[in-house]
Amino acid sequence: MHKEMASIEKDLSETFERFTQSGWRRKQNLGIKPSEVRVLLCLKILASQSDNGVSISDISKSLAVTSPTVTQMIKHLIKSGYVQTFHDFKDKRITLLRLTDRGETLAQQAMEQYKLIFSGLIERLGEEQCHTLIVLLRQVYNYFLDIEPCDK
């Protein structure tokens, strides 16, 4: 049994490493970093759910990354013409974000590419296996969340 457990551990480790090496997110080739694409998509989704606008902390919470990390990406996206800032009309001290037309176009391209990737995966695996995969990946995600405090 111990030998079988070691084999499973090795296979799991190798499989996770393959995902890291595959760079499937980098294959989008949209001209910006994959992390910036995630920020654009997050901003697009959050903006569609809000009447007021989107703050850096909204994006930070949604992506589960620190505000300083998001701030650096937003600065680059603003400089590149994909995002613009504006002040909350109720409280001028609050800076909010929105996509420019250029940012909206890029976010839409990214969404279409993600849809193609995942529809191809559904075709390859079938709906039943995809549902199983979703359940398993959520369990893996929750496991990593549970063990995270042990690493600190």
XYZ file of C-alpha atoms in Angstrom:
152
model
C 0.000 0.000 0.000
C 2.868 2.376 0.831
C 4.386 1.819 -2.635
C 1.043 2.583 -4.295
C 0.682 5.804 -2.250
C 4.176 6.928 -3.314
C 3.270 6.248 -6.939
C 0.061 8.295 -6.667
C 1.962 11.160 -4.979
C 4.510 11.125 -7.811
C 1.782 11.067 -10.496
C -0.104 13.938 -8.823
C 3.055 15.995 -8.526
C 3.991 15.388 -12.174
C 0.469 16.219 -13.350
C 0.393 19.533 -11.468
C 3.839 20.338 -12.845
C 2.622 19.684 -16.404
C -0.170 22.243 -15.916
C 2.393 24.777 -14.766
C 4.618 24.063 -17.757
C 1.804 23.998 -20.307
C 1.284 27.739 -20.018
C -2.224 27.398 -21.424
C -3.073 30.926 -20.278
C -0.017 32.389 -22.007
C -1.101 30.889 -25.313
C -3.770 33.562 -25.692
C -1.157 35.984 -27.057
C -3.255 39.100 -26.519
C -0.235 41.355 -26.071
C -0.463 41.628 -22.286
C 0.396 39.299 -19.416
C -2.086 36.542 -18.498
C -2.480 38.125 -15.050
C -3.474 41.412 -16.705
C -5.986 39.582 -18.884
C -7.510 38.160 -15.682
C -7.761 41.692 -14.265
C -9.451 42.957 -17.441
C -11.942 40.098 -17.382
C -12.602 40.616 -13.691
C -13.157 44.338 -14.254
C -15.549 43.589 -17.121
C -17.569 41.134 -15.027
C -17.654 43.311 -11.902
C -18.603 46.407 -13.931
C -21.550 44.524 -15.426
C -22.775 43.793 -11.877
C -22.355 47.315 -10.497
C -23.968 50.674 -11.163
C -21.297 52.627 -9.284
C -18.032 51.385 -10.757
C -15.260 49.047 -9.704
C -12.502 49.712 -7.195
C -9.088 48.112 -6.940
C -10.188 46.440 -3.707
C -13.206 44.925 -5.532
C -10.851 43.334 -8.056
C -8.421 42.315 -5.318
C -11.170 40.509 -3.383
C -12.574 38.844 -6.475
C -9.199 37.531 -7.659
C -7.915 36.809 -4.136
C -4.720 38.800 -4.656
C -3.354 41.773 -2.751
C -4.386 45.324 -3.616
C -0.776 46.394 -4.314
C -0.491 43.584 -6.880
C -3.706 44.699 -8.593
C -2.597 48.337 -8.413
C 0.586 47.568 -10.358
C -1.346 45.716 -13.052
C -3.962 48.482 -13.258
C -1.229 51.112 -13.674
C 0.150 49.170 -16.636
C -3.330 48.675 -18.106
C -4.045 52.409 -17.769
C -0.723 53.273 -19.432
C -1.544 50.826 -22.244
C -4.962 52.410 -22.794
C -7.140 49.501 -21.616
C -8.458 50.969 -18.358
C -9.332 54.451 -17.181
C -10.066 55.925 -13.781
C -12.885 58.188 -12.689
C -14.113 59.586 -9.398
C -17.207 58.341 -7.618
C -19.884 60.962 -8.166
C -21.028 60.634 -4.519
C -17.548 60.737 -2.962
C -14.837 62.387 -5.063
C -12.124 60.835 -2.860
C -12.949 57.371 -4.238
C -11.284 56.397 -7.509
C -13.083 53.836 -9.628
C -12.136 51.965 -12.779
C -13.720 51.175 -16.104
C -12.594 49.618 -19.348
C -11.858 51.843 -22.305
C -13.218 50.826 -25.699
C -9.823 49.258 -26.377
C -9.986 47.385 -23.041
C -13.527 46.240 -23.762
C -12.400 44.847 -27.139
C -9.457 42.995 -25.591
C -11.590 41.617 -22.743
C -14.134 40.376 -25.291
C -11.365 38.674 -27.301
C -10.077 37.005 -24.132
C -13.581 35.795 -23.226
C -14.025 34.323 -26.694
C -10.673 32.535 -26.459
C -11.549 31.116 -23.024
C -14.890 29.930 -24.399
C -13.092 28.169 -27.258
C -10.606 26.532 -24.889
C -13.248 25.295 -22.494
C -15.759 24.234 -25.155
C -12.932 22.192 -26.709
C -12.251 20.615 -23.324
C -15.946 19.775 -22.934
C -15.944 18.177 -26.382
C -12.837 16.160 -25.540
C -13.933 14.956 -22.091
C -17.701 14.972 -22.437
C -20.159 16.660 -20.096
C -20.177 13.942 -17.433
C -16.399 13.871 -17.065
C -16.322 17.685 -17.022
C -18.789 17.736 -14.124
C -16.622 15.207 -12.303
C -13.517 17.287 -13.047
C -15.204 20.420 -11.675
C -16.100 18.637 -8.430
C -12.577 17.259 -8.079
C -10.855 20.565 -8.849
C -13.050 22.359 -6.308
C -12.053 19.762 -3.734
C -8.377 20.265 -4.615
C -8.780 24.037 -4.349
C -10.452 23.752 -0.954
C -7.736 21.368 0.226
C -5.054 23.900 -0.699
C -6.993 26.626 1.112
C -7.227 24.419 4.190
C -3.497 23.699 4.312
C -2.370 27.221 3.463
C -2.043 28.428 7.097
C 0.359 25.544 7.749
C 2.797 27.037 5.229
C 3.009 30.406 6.991
